[in-house]
Coordinates of C-alpha atoms in Angstrom, one line a residue:
Chain A
M1 CA -119.7 -76.8 -15.9
C2 CA -120.6 -80.5 -15.7
P3 CA -117.7 -81.9 -17.7
G4 CA -119.2 -85.4 -17.6
L5 CA -122.3 -84.3 -19.4
F6 CA -123.0 -87.0 -21.9
G7 CA -126.6 -87.7 -21.1
K8 CA -129.5 -85.3 -21.1
L9 CA -130.6 -83.8 -17.9
Y10 CA -133.3 -81.3 -17.4
C11 CA -133.5 -79.3 -14.2
R12 CA -135.0 -76.2 -12.8
H13 CA -133.8 -73.0 -11.3
S14 CA -130.4 -72.3 -12.6
E15 CA -128.4 -70.6 -15.2
L16 CA -126.2 -72.0 -17.8
S17 CA -123.4 -70.3 -19.8
D18 CA -124.2 -69.7 -23.5
T19 CA -121.9 -72.4 -24.9
A20 CA -123.1 -75.0 -22.5
E21 CA -126.7 -74.1 -23.2
S22 CA -126.3 -74.4 -26.9
K23 CA -124.5 -77.7 -26.5
L24 CA -127.3 -79.0 -24.4
M25 CA -129.9 -77.7 -26.8
D26 CA -128.2 -79.6 -29.7
S27 CA -128.3 -82.8 -27.8
I28 CA -131.9 -82.6 -26.9
E29 CA -134.4 -84.7 -28.7
K30 CA -137.8 -85.8 -27.5
K31 CA -137.7 -89.3 -26.3
T32 CA -141.0 -91.2 -26.4
L33 CA -141.1 -94.8 -25.6
N34 CA -142.9 -96.7 -28.2
V35 CA -145.1 -99.2 -26.5
D36 CA -145.9 -101.1 -29.7
S37 CA -142.3 -102.2 -30.2
M38 CA -142.2 -104.2 -27.0
T39 CA -141.8 -107.9 -27.3
P40 CA -143.6 -110.4 -25.1
S41 CA -140.4 -111.2 -23.2
D42 CA -139.5 -107.5 -22.7
P43 CA -142.2 -105.6 -20.9
M44 CA -142.1 -102.0 -20.0
N45 CA -140.7 -101.5 -16.4
V46 CA -141.6 -98.5 -14.3
L47 CA -140.2 -98.3 -10.8
I48 CA -141.8 -95.7 -8.5
V49 CA -140.0 -94.9 -5.3
G50 CA -140.5 -92.4 -2.5
V51 CA -141.1 -91.9 1.2
G52 CA -144.1 -93.1 3.0
G53 CA -147.0 -90.6 2.9
Q54 CA -145.9 -89.0 -0.4
G55 CA -148.3 -90.9 -2.6
V56 CA -146.2 -93.6 -4.3
I57 CA -149.0 -96.1 -4.2
M58 CA -151.5 -93.6 -5.7
V59 CA -149.1 -92.9 -8.6
S60 CA -148.6 -96.6 -9.3
K61 CA -152.3 -97.2 -9.1
V62 CA -152.9 -94.5 -11.7
L63 CA -150.2 -95.9 -13.9
A64 CA -151.5 -99.5 -13.6
T65 CA -155.0 -98.4 -14.4
M66 CA -153.9 -96.5 -17.4
C67 CA -152.0 -99.6 -18.7
Q68 CA -155.0 -101.8 -18.1
L69 CA -157.3 -99.4 -20.0
Q70 CA -154.9 -99.5 -22.9
G71 CA -155.2 -103.2 -23.1
H72 CA -151.9 -104.2 -21.6
T73 CA -151.2 -107.0 -19.2
V74 CA -150.1 -105.3 -15.9
K75 CA -148.3 -106.6 -12.9
Q76 CA -147.7 -104.4 -10.0
S77 CA -146.1 -105.1 -6.6
E78 CA -145.2 -102.8 -3.8
V79 CA -143.7 -102.7 -0.3
H80 CA -145.4 -100.2 1.9
G81 CA -146.5 -102.0 5.1
M82 CA -143.6 -101.2 7.4
A83 CA -143.0 -97.7 5.9
K84 CA -146.1 -95.9 7.2
R85 CA -145.1 -92.3 7.2
G86 CA -141.4 -91.5 6.7
G87 CA -140.0 -94.9 5.6
T88 CA -139.0 -96.0 2.2
V89 CA -141.8 -97.1 -0.2
F90 CA -141.4 -98.6 -3.7
S91 CA -143.7 -100.0 -6.3
H92 CA -142.9 -102.0 -9.4
V93 CA -145.2 -101.6 -12.4
R94 CA -144.6 -103.9 -15.4
F95 CA -146.8 -103.9 -18.4
G96 CA -146.8 -105.3 -21.9
T97 CA -148.3 -108.1 -24.0
Q98 CA -147.2 -110.6 -21.4
V99 CA -145.6 -110.1 -18.0
W100 CA -144.3 -113.1 -16.1
S101 CA -142.7 -111.7 -12.9
P102 CA -144.1 -108.9 -10.9
T103 CA -140.7 -107.5 -9.9
I104 CA -138.2 -105.6 -12.1
P105 CA -134.7 -107.1 -12.3
K106 CA -131.8 -104.9 -11.4
G107 CA -130.7 -102.7 -14.3
K108 CA -133.8 -103.3 -16.3
A109 CA -136.1 -100.5 -15.3
D110 CA -137.0 -98.3 -18.2
I111 CA -138.3 -95.5 -16.0
I112 CA -137.6 -94.6 -12.4
L113 CA -140.0 -92.1 -10.9
A114 CA -138.6 -90.9 -7.5
L115 CA -140.7 -88.7 -5.3
E116 CA -137.7 -88.0 -3.1
W117 CA -134.2 -87.4 -4.2
A118 CA -132.2 -89.8 -2.0
E119 CA -134.8 -92.5 -2.6
G120 CA -134.2 -92.1 -6.3
L121 CA -130.5 -92.5 -5.7
R122 CA -131.1 -95.6 -3.6
W123 CA -132.8 -97.3 -6.5
I124 CA -130.7 -96.0 -9.4
N125 CA -129.0 -99.3 -10.0
Y126 CA -132.3 -100.7 -11.1
L127 CA -132.3 -98.3 -14.0
D128 CA -131.3 -99.4 -17.5
K129 CA -128.1 -97.5 -17.8
N130 CA -128.3 -97.2 -21.6
N131 CA -131.9 -96.4 -22.2
G132 CA -133.4 -95.6 -18.8
T133 CA -135.3 -92.4 -17.9
F134 CA -134.8 -91.0 -14.4
I135 CA -137.5 -88.6 -13.1
A136 CA -137.0 -87.2 -9.6
D137 CA -138.2 -84.6 -7.2
T138 CA -135.1 -82.7 -5.9
Q139 CA -136.7 -82.2 -2.4
H140 CA -134.9 -83.8 0.5
I141 CA -136.7 -85.6 3.3
V142 CA -134.1 -86.5 5.9
P143 CA -135.0 -89.7 7.7
P144 CA -134.7 -89.8 11.5
F145 CA -131.9 -92.4 11.4
A146 CA -129.8 -90.0 9.5
C147 CA -129.8 -87.7 12.5
L148 CA -128.2 -90.1 15.0
N149 CA -125.7 -87.5 16.2
R150 CA -128.1 -85.2 18.1
K151 CA -125.5 -82.5 18.8
R152 CA -126.4 -79.1 17.6
G153 CA -124.7 -78.3 14.3
A154 CA -123.8 -81.9 13.7
L155 CA -124.0 -83.3 10.1
T156 CA -126.7 -85.6 9.2
G157 CA -126.0 -88.9 7.6
Y158 CA -128.1 -87.9 4.6
K159 CA -125.7 -88.0 1.7
T160 CA -126.6 -87.4 -1.9
H161 CA -125.3 -86.4 -5.2
L162 CA -126.0 -83.3 -7.2
P163 CA -128.3 -83.8 -10.2
G164 CA -125.2 -83.3 -12.5
E165 CA -123.4 -86.2 -10.8
V166 CA -126.3 -88.5 -11.5
L167 CA -125.8 -88.2 -15.2
D168 CA -123.2 -91.0 -15.2
Y169 CA -126.0 -93.4 -14.3
V170 CA -128.9 -92.3 -16.5
H171 CA -129.7 -91.9 -20.1
V172 CA -132.2 -89.2 -19.7
G173 CA -132.8 -87.4 -16.4
Y174 CA -135.5 -85.0 -15.2
A175 CA -134.8 -83.4 -11.9
L176 CA -137.5 -81.0 -10.9
D177 CA -138.5 -79.3 -7.6
A178 CA -142.0 -80.8 -7.8
T179 CA -142.7 -79.9 -4.2
A180 CA -142.1 -76.2 -5.0
I181 CA -144.3 -76.5 -8.1
A182 CA -147.0 -78.1 -6.1
S183 CA -146.8 -75.5 -3.3
E184 CA -147.2 -72.8 -6.0
I185 CA -150.4 -74.5 -7.1
G186 CA -151.7 -74.6 -3.6
N187 CA -150.7 -77.8 -1.8
Y188 CA -147.3 -79.4 -1.6
R189 CA -149.0 -82.8 -1.2
V190 CA -149.9 -82.9 -5.0
S191 CA -146.2 -83.1 -5.8
N192 CA -146.8 -86.7 -6.8
T193 CA -149.3 -85.6 -9.5
V194 CA -146.8 -83.1 -10.8
L195 CA -144.3 -85.9 -11.3
L196 CA -147.1 -87.9 -12.9
G197 CA -147.5 -85.1 -15.3
T198 CA -143.8 -85.3 -16.2
L199 CA -144.1 -89.1 -16.5
S200 CA -147.0 -88.7 -18.9
T201 CA -144.8 -86.8 -21.4
V202 CA -142.5 -89.8 -21.6
L203 CA -145.2 -92.5 -22.0
D204 CA -147.3 -92.7 -25.1
F205 CA -150.8 -92.7 -23.6
P206 CA -153.7 -90.4 -24.5
L207 CA -154.0 -87.3 -22.5
D208 CA -157.7 -87.6 -21.9
L209 CA -157.3 -91.0 -20.3
W210 CA -154.6 -89.6 -17.9
R211 CA -157.0 -86.9 -16.8
R212 CA -159.9 -89.3 -16.3
V213 CA -157.9 -91.9 -14.3
I214 CA -156.4 -89.2 -12.1
G215 CA -159.9 -87.8 -11.5
E216 CA -161.1 -91.2 -10.4
S217 CA -158.1 -91.9 -8.2
V218 CA -157.9 -88.8 -6.0
P219 CA -160.4 -87.6 -3.4
P220 CA -163.3 -85.7 -5.1
K221 CA -162.4 -82.4 -3.4
T222 CA -158.9 -82.4 -4.8
I223 CA -159.6 -83.3 -8.4
D224 CA -159.1 -79.7 -9.7
L225 CA -155.9 -79.3 -7.7
N226 CA -154.5 -82.6 -9.0
L227 CA -155.4 -81.8 -12.6
K228 CA -153.7 -78.5 -12.3
A229 CA -150.6 -80.2 -10.8
F230 CA -150.7 -82.7 -13.7
E231 CA -150.7 -79.9 -16.2
A232 CA -147.9 -78.1 -14.4
G233 CA -145.7 -81.3 -14.5
R234 CA -146.4 -81.7 -18.2
R235 CA -145.7 -78.1 -18.9
W236 CA -142.5 -78.2 -16.9
A237 CA -141.2 -81.2 -18.9
E238 CA -142.1 -79.7 -22.2
E239 CA -140.4 -76.4 -21.3
A240 CA -137.4 -78.2 -20.0
R241 CA -137.1 -80.0 -23.3
K242 CA -137.5 -76.9 -25.3
N243 CA -135.3 -74.6 -23.3
G244 CA -132.8 -77.1 -22.0
M245 CA -132.5 -76.1 -18.4
A246 CA -129.2 -76.6 -16.7
P247 CA -128.4 -79.1 -13.9
D248 CA -129.7 -77.8 -10.6
Q249 CA -126.8 -77.1 -8.3
S250 CA -129.0 -76.0 -5.4
P251 CA -128.8 -79.0 -3.0
V252 CA -125.6 -78.4 -1.2
I253 CA -124.3 -81.4 0.6
V254 CA -120.9 -81.4 2.2
P255 CA -118.9 -84.4 1.0
D256 CA -116.9 -86.5 3.4
D257 CA -113.5 -85.1 2.5
Q258 CA -114.6 -81.5 3.2
P259 CA -113.8 -80.0 6.6
Q260 CA -116.9 -80.6 8.7
P261 CA -118.6 -77.6 10.5
E262 CA -117.7 -77.4 14.1
E263 CA -120.2 -78.8 16.5
D264 CA -121.2 -76.6 19.5
N265 CA -119.7 -77.6 22.8
F266 CA -121.8 -77.7 25.9
E267 CA -120.8 -78.0 29.5
L268 CA -123.1 -79.3 32.2
V269 CA -122.7 -77.4 35.5
L270 CA -124.4 -79.0 38.5
T271 CA -125.2 -77.1 41.7
L272 CA -125.4 -80.1 44.0
E273 CA -126.5 -78.0 47.1
W274 CA -129.7 -77.1 45.2
C275 CA -130.5 -80.6 43.9
K276 CA -133.2 -82.4 45.8
G277 CA -133.0 -85.7 43.9
C278 CA -136.4 -85.6 42.3
D279 CA -135.2 -87.8 39.4
I280 CA -136.9 -85.6 36.6
C281 CA -133.6 -84.9 34.8
V282 CA -132.6 -88.6 34.8
K283 CA -135.9 -89.6 33.3
V284 CA -136.2 -86.9 30.6
C285 CA -132.5 -87.0 29.3
P286 CA -132.7 -88.4 25.8
E287 CA -129.1 -89.5 25.9
R288 CA -129.4 -91.2 29.3
C289 CA -126.3 -89.6 30.6
L290 CA -127.5 -88.5 34.1
I291 CA -128.0 -90.7 37.2
L292 CA -128.8 -90.2 40.8
N293 CA -125.9 -91.2 42.9
S294 CA -125.9 -92.9 46.4
E295 CA -126.4 -89.5 48.1
H296 CA -129.5 -89.0 45.9
K297 CA -127.9 -86.2 43.9
V298 CA -127.6 -85.8 40.2
E299 CA -124.4 -87.0 38.5
L300 CA -123.2 -86.8 34.9
T301 CA -122.0 -90.2 33.8
N302 CA -120.7 -89.5 30.4
A303 CA -120.0 -85.9 29.3
D304 CA -119.3 -87.0 25.7
L305 CA -122.9 -88.1 25.3
C306 CA -124.4 -84.8 26.3
T307 CA -125.7 -82.9 23.2
G308 CA -126.7 -79.7 25.0
C309 CA -130.4 -80.2 24.3
R310 CA -131.2 -78.3 27.6
I311 CA -134.2 -80.5 28.5
C312 CA -132.7 -81.3 31.9
E313 CA -131.9 -77.6 32.6
W314 CA -135.4 -76.6 31.6
L315 CA -137.3 -79.2 33.6
C316 CA -135.2 -79.0 36.8
P317 CA -137.5 -77.4 39.3
D318 CA -134.6 -76.6 41.6
F319 CA -132.4 -74.8 39.0
A320 CA -129.5 -77.2 39.9
I321 CA -128.5 -77.8 36.3
D322 CA -127.0 -75.2 34.0
V323 CA -126.1 -76.0 30.4
I324 CA -123.4 -73.6 29.3
K325 CA -122.4 -73.2 25.7
T326 CA -118.6 -73.0 25.5
P327 CA -116.4 -71.7 22.7
H328 CA -115.1 -74.3 20.2
E329 CA -112.1 -76.2 21.3
P330 CA -109.1 -76.1 19.0
Q331 CA -109.1 -79.0 16.6
T332 CA -106.5 -81.3 18.1
G333 CA -107.1 -85.0 17.7
M334 CA -110.8 -84.6 17.5
S335 CA -111.8 -87.3 15.1
R336 CA -115.6 -87.2 15.7
Chain B
M1 CA -139.5 -74.4 19.3
D2 CA -137.6 -71.1 19.6
S3 CA -134.5 -71.7 21.7
S4 CA -132.4 -68.9 20.3
S5 CA -132.3 -67.0 23.6
A6 CA -131.7 -70.2 25.6
D7 CA -127.9 -69.9 25.3
S8 CA -127.8 -66.4 26.7
F9 CA -130.5 -66.7 29.4
N10 CA -129.0 -67.3 32.8
I11 CA -131.7 -67.8 35.4
R12 CA -129.3 -66.8 38.2
D13 CA -129.5 -63.2 37.1
F14 CA -133.1 -63.1 38.3
L15 CA -132.8 -65.0 41.6
R16 CA -132.2 -64.0 45.2
L17 CA -129.3 -66.5 45.4
D18 CA -129.0 -66.2 49.2
M19 CA -132.4 -67.7 49.7
F20 CA -131.6 -70.9 47.7
P21 CA -132.2 -73.8 47.7
H22 CA -135.9 -73.0 47.7
F23 CA -138.4 -74.5 50.0
L24 CA -140.5 -76.3 47.4
C25 CA -140.7 -80.1 47.6
P26 CA -138.5 -82.3 45.3
G27 CA -140.1 -82.4 41.9
C28 CA -142.6 -79.6 42.4
G29 CA -143.6 -78.2 39.0
H30 CA -143.7 -74.6 40.4
G31 CA -140.0 -74.3 39.9
I32 CA -140.4 -75.1 36.2
A33 CA -143.1 -72.5 35.9
M34 CA -140.9 -70.0 37.6
R35 CA -138.1 -70.6 35.1
A36 CA -140.6 -70.1 32.2
L37 CA -141.8 -66.8 33.7
L38 CA -138.2 -65.5 34.2
W39 CA -137.3 -66.6 30.7
A40 CA -140.2 -64.7 29.3
I41 CA -139.2 -61.6 31.3
Y42 CA -135.7 -62.0 30.0
E43 CA -136.9 -62.2 26.4
L44 CA -139.0 -59.1 26.7
E45 CA -136.0 -57.3 28.3
I46 CA -138.1 -55.9 31.1
P47 CA -135.8 -54.1 33.6
K48 CA -136.1 -55.3 37.2
D49 CA -137.1 -51.8 38.3
K50 CA -140.1 -51.9 36.1
L51 CA -141.1 -55.4 37.4
A52 CA -143.6 -55.8 40.2
I53 CA -144.4 -59.3 41.3
V54 CA -147.4 -59.8 43.6
S55 CA -148.0 -63.2 45.1
G56 CA -150.5 -64.6 47.5
I57 CA -150.4 -67.4 50.1
G58 CA -149.5 -70.9 49.3
C59 CA -146.7 -72.8 47.6
S60 CA -147.2 -70.6 44.6
G61 CA -147.1 -67.5 46.7
R62 CA -143.6 -68.3 47.8
I63 CA -142.2 -68.1 44.3
G64 CA -142.3 -64.3 44.5
A65 CA -139.9 -64.3 47.3
Y66 CA -137.2 -66.0 45.2
I67 CA -137.3 -63.5 42.3
D68 CA -134.9 -60.6 42.4
A69 CA -137.4 -57.8 41.6
N70 CA -140.0 -55.6 43.3
T71 CA -142.0 -58.3 45.1
F72 CA -145.0 -58.0 47.2
H73 CA -146.2 -60.9 49.3
V74 CA -149.8 -60.3 50.4
T75 CA -152.8 -61.8 52.2
H76 CA -154.5 -65.0 51.2
G77 CA -156.6 -64.7 48.0
R78 CA -156.0 -60.9 47.5
P79 CA -152.9 -60.6 45.3
L80 CA -155.2 -59.5 42.4
S81 CA -156.7 -56.8 44.5
F82 CA -153.3 -55.5 45.6
A83 CA -152.1 -55.7 42.1
S84 CA -155.1 -53.8 40.8
G85 CA -154.2 -50.8 43.0
L86 CA -150.6 -51.1 42.0
A87 CA -151.4 -51.2 38.3
L88 CA -153.7 -48.2 38.5
A89 CA -151.3 -46.1 40.5
R90 CA -148.2 -47.1 38.5
P91 CA -149.1 -47.8 34.9
D92 CA -145.4 -47.8 34.1
L93 CA -144.9 -51.1 36.0
N94 CA -145.2 -54.6 34.6
V95 CA -147.5 -56.1 37.2
I96 CA -147.3 -59.9 37.4
V97 CA -149.5 -61.8 39.8
I98 CA -148.4 -65.3 40.9
T99 CA -151.2 -67.2 42.5
G100 CA -152.4 -70.8 43.0
D101 CA -155.6 -72.6 42.4
G102 CA -156.9 -72.3 45.9
D103 CA -155.6 -68.7 46.3
C104 CA -157.1 -67.6 43.1
L105 CA -160.3 -69.6 42.7
A106 CA -161.5 -70.3 46.2
I107 CA -160.4 -67.6 48.7
G108 CA -159.8 -65.0 46.0
G109 CA -162.5 -66.1 43.5
N110 CA -164.4 -62.9 43.9
H111 CA -161.3 -60.8 43.3
M112 CA -160.4 -62.8 40.4
I113 CA -163.6 -62.4 38.4
H114 CA -163.6 -58.6 39.1
A115 CA -160.0 -58.3 38.0
C116 CA -161.0 -60.1 34.8
R117 CA -164.0 -57.8 34.4
R118 CA -162.0 -54.6 34.8
N119 CA -159.3 -55.7 32.3
L120 CA -156.4 -53.9 34.0
N121 CA -153.0 -54.2 32.4
M122 CA -151.5 -57.1 34.3
T123 CA -150.6 -60.7 34.0
C124 CA -151.9 -63.4 36.3
M125 CA -150.1 -66.7 36.3
M126 CA -152.2 -69.3 38.1
L127 CA -150.3 -72.4 39.1
N128 CA -152.8 -75.2 39.2
N129 CA -151.7 -78.3 41.1
E130 CA -155.2 -79.4 42.1
V131 CA -154.6 -79.2 45.8
Y132 CA -153.8 -77.0 48.8
G133 CA -150.2 -78.2 49.1
M134 CA -148.8 -76.0 51.8
T135 CA -151.5 -76.6 54.4
G136 CA -151.4 -80.4 54.1
G137 CA -153.2 -81.5 50.9
Q138 CA -156.9 -80.4 51.2
A139 CA -159.2 -80.5 48.2
S140 CA -159.2 -77.3 46.2
P141 CA -161.8 -76.1 43.6
T142 CA -159.7 -77.7 40.8
T143 CA -159.2 -81.1 42.4
S144 CA -160.4 -83.6 39.8
E145 CA -163.3 -85.9 40.7
A146 CA -162.5 -89.1 42.5
R147 CA -159.2 -87.8 43.7
Y148 CA -158.1 -88.6 47.2
T149 CA -157.1 -85.7 49.4
T150 CA -157.0 -85.2 53.2
T151 CA -160.5 -83.6 53.0
S152 CA -161.8 -86.1 50.5
Q153 CA -160.8 -89.4 52.0
S154 CA -163.2 -91.4 49.8
G155 CA -162.6 -89.5 46.6
C156 CA -163.6 -85.9 45.7
I157 CA -167.2 -85.7 44.5
E158 CA -167.3 -82.0 43.7
P159 CA -167.2 -80.9 40.0
V160 CA -164.1 -79.1 38.9
F161 CA -163.7 -75.4 38.2
D162 CA -162.5 -74.6 34.7
A163 CA -160.4 -71.5 35.5
C164 CA -159.8 -70.5 31.9
A165 CA -163.5 -70.7 31.0
L166 CA -164.3 -68.6 34.1
A167 CA -161.7 -66.0 33.2
T168 CA -162.9 -65.8 29.6
A169 CA -166.5 -65.4 30.7
A170 CA -165.6 -62.8 33.3
G171 CA -163.9 -60.7 30.6
A172 CA -160.1 -61.4 30.7
S173 CA -158.8 -60.2 27.3
F174 CA -156.0 -62.8 27.1
V175 CA -156.6 -66.4 28.4
G176 CA -154.2 -69.3 28.0
R177 CA -153.2 -72.6 29.5
E178 CA -150.1 -74.7 29.3
V179 CA -148.4 -77.6 31.0
T180 CA -144.9 -77.4 32.6
I181 CA -143.3 -80.1 30.6
H182 CA -143.7 -78.0 27.4
L183 CA -141.4 -75.3 28.9
P184 CA -140.6 -73.4 25.7
D185 CA -144.3 -73.3 24.8
L186 CA -145.1 -72.1 28.3
K187 CA -142.4 -69.4 28.0
D188 CA -143.9 -68.3 24.7
L189 CA -147.4 -68.2 26.1
L190 CA -146.2 -66.1 29.1
R191 CA -144.3 -63.8 26.9
Q192 CA -147.4 -63.1 24.8
G193 CA -149.4 -62.7 27.9
L194 CA -146.9 -60.2 29.3
A195 CA -146.8 -58.3 26.1
H196 CA -150.6 -58.1 25.9
K197 CA -152.2 -54.9 26.9
G198 CA -155.0 -55.8 29.3
F199 CA -155.7 -58.6 31.8
S200 CA -153.8 -61.8 30.8
F201 CA -154.8 -64.9 32.7
I202 CA -152.5 -67.9 32.2
E203 CA -153.2 -71.2 33.9
V204 CA -150.2 -73.5 34.3
L205 CA -150.9 -77.1 35.0
S206 CA -148.3 -78.0 37.7
D207 CA -147.8 -81.2 39.7
C208 CA -147.8 -81.8 43.4
T209 CA -145.9 -85.0 44.1
E210 CA -145.7 -85.0 47.9
V211 CA -149.3 -84.5 49.1
F212 CA -151.3 -85.2 45.9
G213 CA -149.5 -87.6 43.7
R214 CA -148.5 -90.0 46.4
K215 CA -152.1 -90.2 47.8
N216 CA -153.5 -90.8 44.3
N217 CA -150.9 -93.3 43.1
L218 CA -149.8 -91.0 40.3
G219 CA -146.1 -92.0 40.6
E220 CA -143.0 -89.9 41.3
S221 CA -142.5 -86.4 39.9
P222 CA -141.0 -87.6 36.6
E223 CA -144.1 -89.8 35.9
M224 CA -146.4 -87.0 36.9
I225 CA -144.7 -84.5 34.7
L226 CA -144.5 -86.9 31.7
S227 CA -148.2 -87.8 32.1
Q228 CA -149.1 -84.2 31.5
K229 CA -148.6 -84.8 27.8
S230 CA -151.6 -87.1 27.8
R231 CA -153.8 -84.6 29.7
M232 CA -153.6 -81.8 27.3
R233 CA -154.4 -81.1 23.7
P234 CA -153.1 -78.2 21.6
S235 CA -155.7 -75.6 21.2
S236 CA -157.4 -75.1 17.8
Y237 CA -158.6 -71.7 18.6
G238 CA -155.8 -69.2 18.4
S239 CA -158.1 -66.7 16.8
V240 CA -158.4 -63.2 18.0
D241 CA -162.2 -62.8 18.1
G242 CA -162.3 -64.1 21.7
N243 CA -165.0 -66.7 21.1
I244 CA -164.5 -70.2 22.4
V245 CA -165.2 -72.5 19.5
D246 CA -163.3 -75.6 20.7
E247 CA -165.0 -78.9 20.3
P248 CA -163.6 -81.5 22.6
F249 CA -162.5 -84.5 20.6
R250 CA -160.9 -86.4 23.4
A251 CA -162.5 -87.0 26.8
N252 CA -160.6 -86.0 29.9
T253 CA -158.2 -83.6 28.2
L254 CA -157.8 -79.9 28.5
P255 CA -157.1 -77.5 25.6
T256 CA -153.8 -75.7 25.9
G257 CA -152.3 -72.7 24.2
I258 CA -154.0 -69.3 23.7
L259 CA -157.7 -69.9 24.5
S260 CA -159.1 -66.5 23.9
R261 CA -157.8 -63.1 23.1
N262 CA -159.3 -59.7 22.3
E263 CA -158.3 -56.1 22.3
R264 CA -161.0 -54.5 24.5
P265 CA -160.2 -51.2 26.3
E266 CA -157.8 -51.4 29.2
Y267 CA -159.3 -50.1 32.5
G268 CA -156.3 -48.0 33.5
D269 CA -156.5 -46.0 30.2
T270 CA -160.3 -45.5 30.6
Y271 CA -159.9 -44.4 34.2
R272 CA -157.1 -41.9 33.4
K273 CA -159.0 -40.5 30.4
H274 CA -162.1 -40.2 32.6
A275 CA -160.2 -38.5 35.4
A276 CA -158.6 -36.0 32.9
D277 CA -162.0 -35.2 31.4
I278 CA -163.4 -34.4 34.8
R279 CA -160.4 -32.3 35.7
A280 CA -160.7 -30.4 32.5
L281 CA -164.4 -29.9 33.1
K282 CA -163.8 -28.5 36.6
S283 CA -161.0 -26.2 35.6
G284 CA -163.1 -24.9 32.7
K285 CA -165.8 -23.8 35.1

């Protein structure tokens, strides 16, 4: 498995054949970035990315505070305003003896910490290909614009690579299901602290300071939970290094060249004698494919747009609309 | 939202097709409530022979006539009384009462509180459209304050009846409220009410476009239905202890969902046990 395995990738939840495991074990060495060796022109670059609401800003604040307390010059810049909940959020943290620019150039990030898998992939070209460390949560948050085709059974536009495929782009990779770890601890929302725990094993900062800064950065009620999550993230990274876990194959995404699953077909049957032209179906249809015609009766304008969501059927007080699921048509010339 | 049975549910199996189209005005929410009820019945797989639908007078009362089951169209305000007798005599039937706000709370208010108190095994679906629609739009006990109707030409000044609070206080063991636009939720609520052993009282917030919405400038039926979303708030108390602990956090909204539920003894069971005890006592002597 994983013929292109030339980096080191630590993942969770899977099995590895004996030979592959021993090979992986041989190639594992602990990588700690030595902060003292940095030159003034070459600061340490950490890029933190994720989805709005996950806690990207909290992670970057903790990291920036840590660096400040360690006596480094820190510059941090973030984009979060338009993201609110559900959009893409990123934060650049640069620290060293002297930092000139607050943003990280492409291909120069020493560490990418991704709180969501596809967001990590989106920013992977910022990572230093030869020396970079990639830490990512394998959970998938599918954005609404990836679901433009609202037909039932339709594919989403959310495309991603398996952790094994990411190896070509990273020097060291950690792919963990931080959300599952956080849920085991008690709240999935501390997954960002789990990842912070994993990050702390890569950076050479004192452990007590990490705990103190996290305690000061999170709401008082959640300090215990966050510290537990931090320990879990650290423990995971240490175990992963020791045992050499195999690339996680669990996220199954159908590539473009594979046959796509068949979409359900729906037929709209209108009983015009029962229609009283109340206009409800026209107003509630998300695809805007119904109108009232000149006789004040419902009419389907474009059958291709109908996704079979049944909202018109459900909200028709006169039972004049029936959405009928039909068997799949044979695949002849259907490109969509 | 559970829509797994949506593909197989065909409402025409439950309708008296020769009576269609029905007499309700364009855009009347009662039709949507009727679909939810029939869908809930379909999901529970209740055979038509075991289904008894009792309805009173009014727009809501006509719904019973369109359902292909044992239906019983009775006097104004008394569907719960008729249904009580039916449920006592035939405990094998699923008794469903379809009633309106005027039918249930004004003319039949007395019958309603005693039906709640006895806790007989039946389901009462009260369609609340805030008005007496069939008779020309008079103010009903649930007409909101400042609303114009034919009997409140300068705006209604009477306070509103909260039917769910009344039912809970009177002793109904399952009380819920839902709006028509959330049809799958309404269907789920009705299904739970039908499956509940004891008196289930479910208030459905419906819309009356022709005689209420037009007078009050509430827009056409789509606007009235869509505005229901801003009138309700999901209930925070789905607990089983039957105590109302909701604290209103938004003015002018009504809680929806299961409002109270408990498992107190059903009257029919108590009655039959009592009767059997007396019979045994007499035969023993």
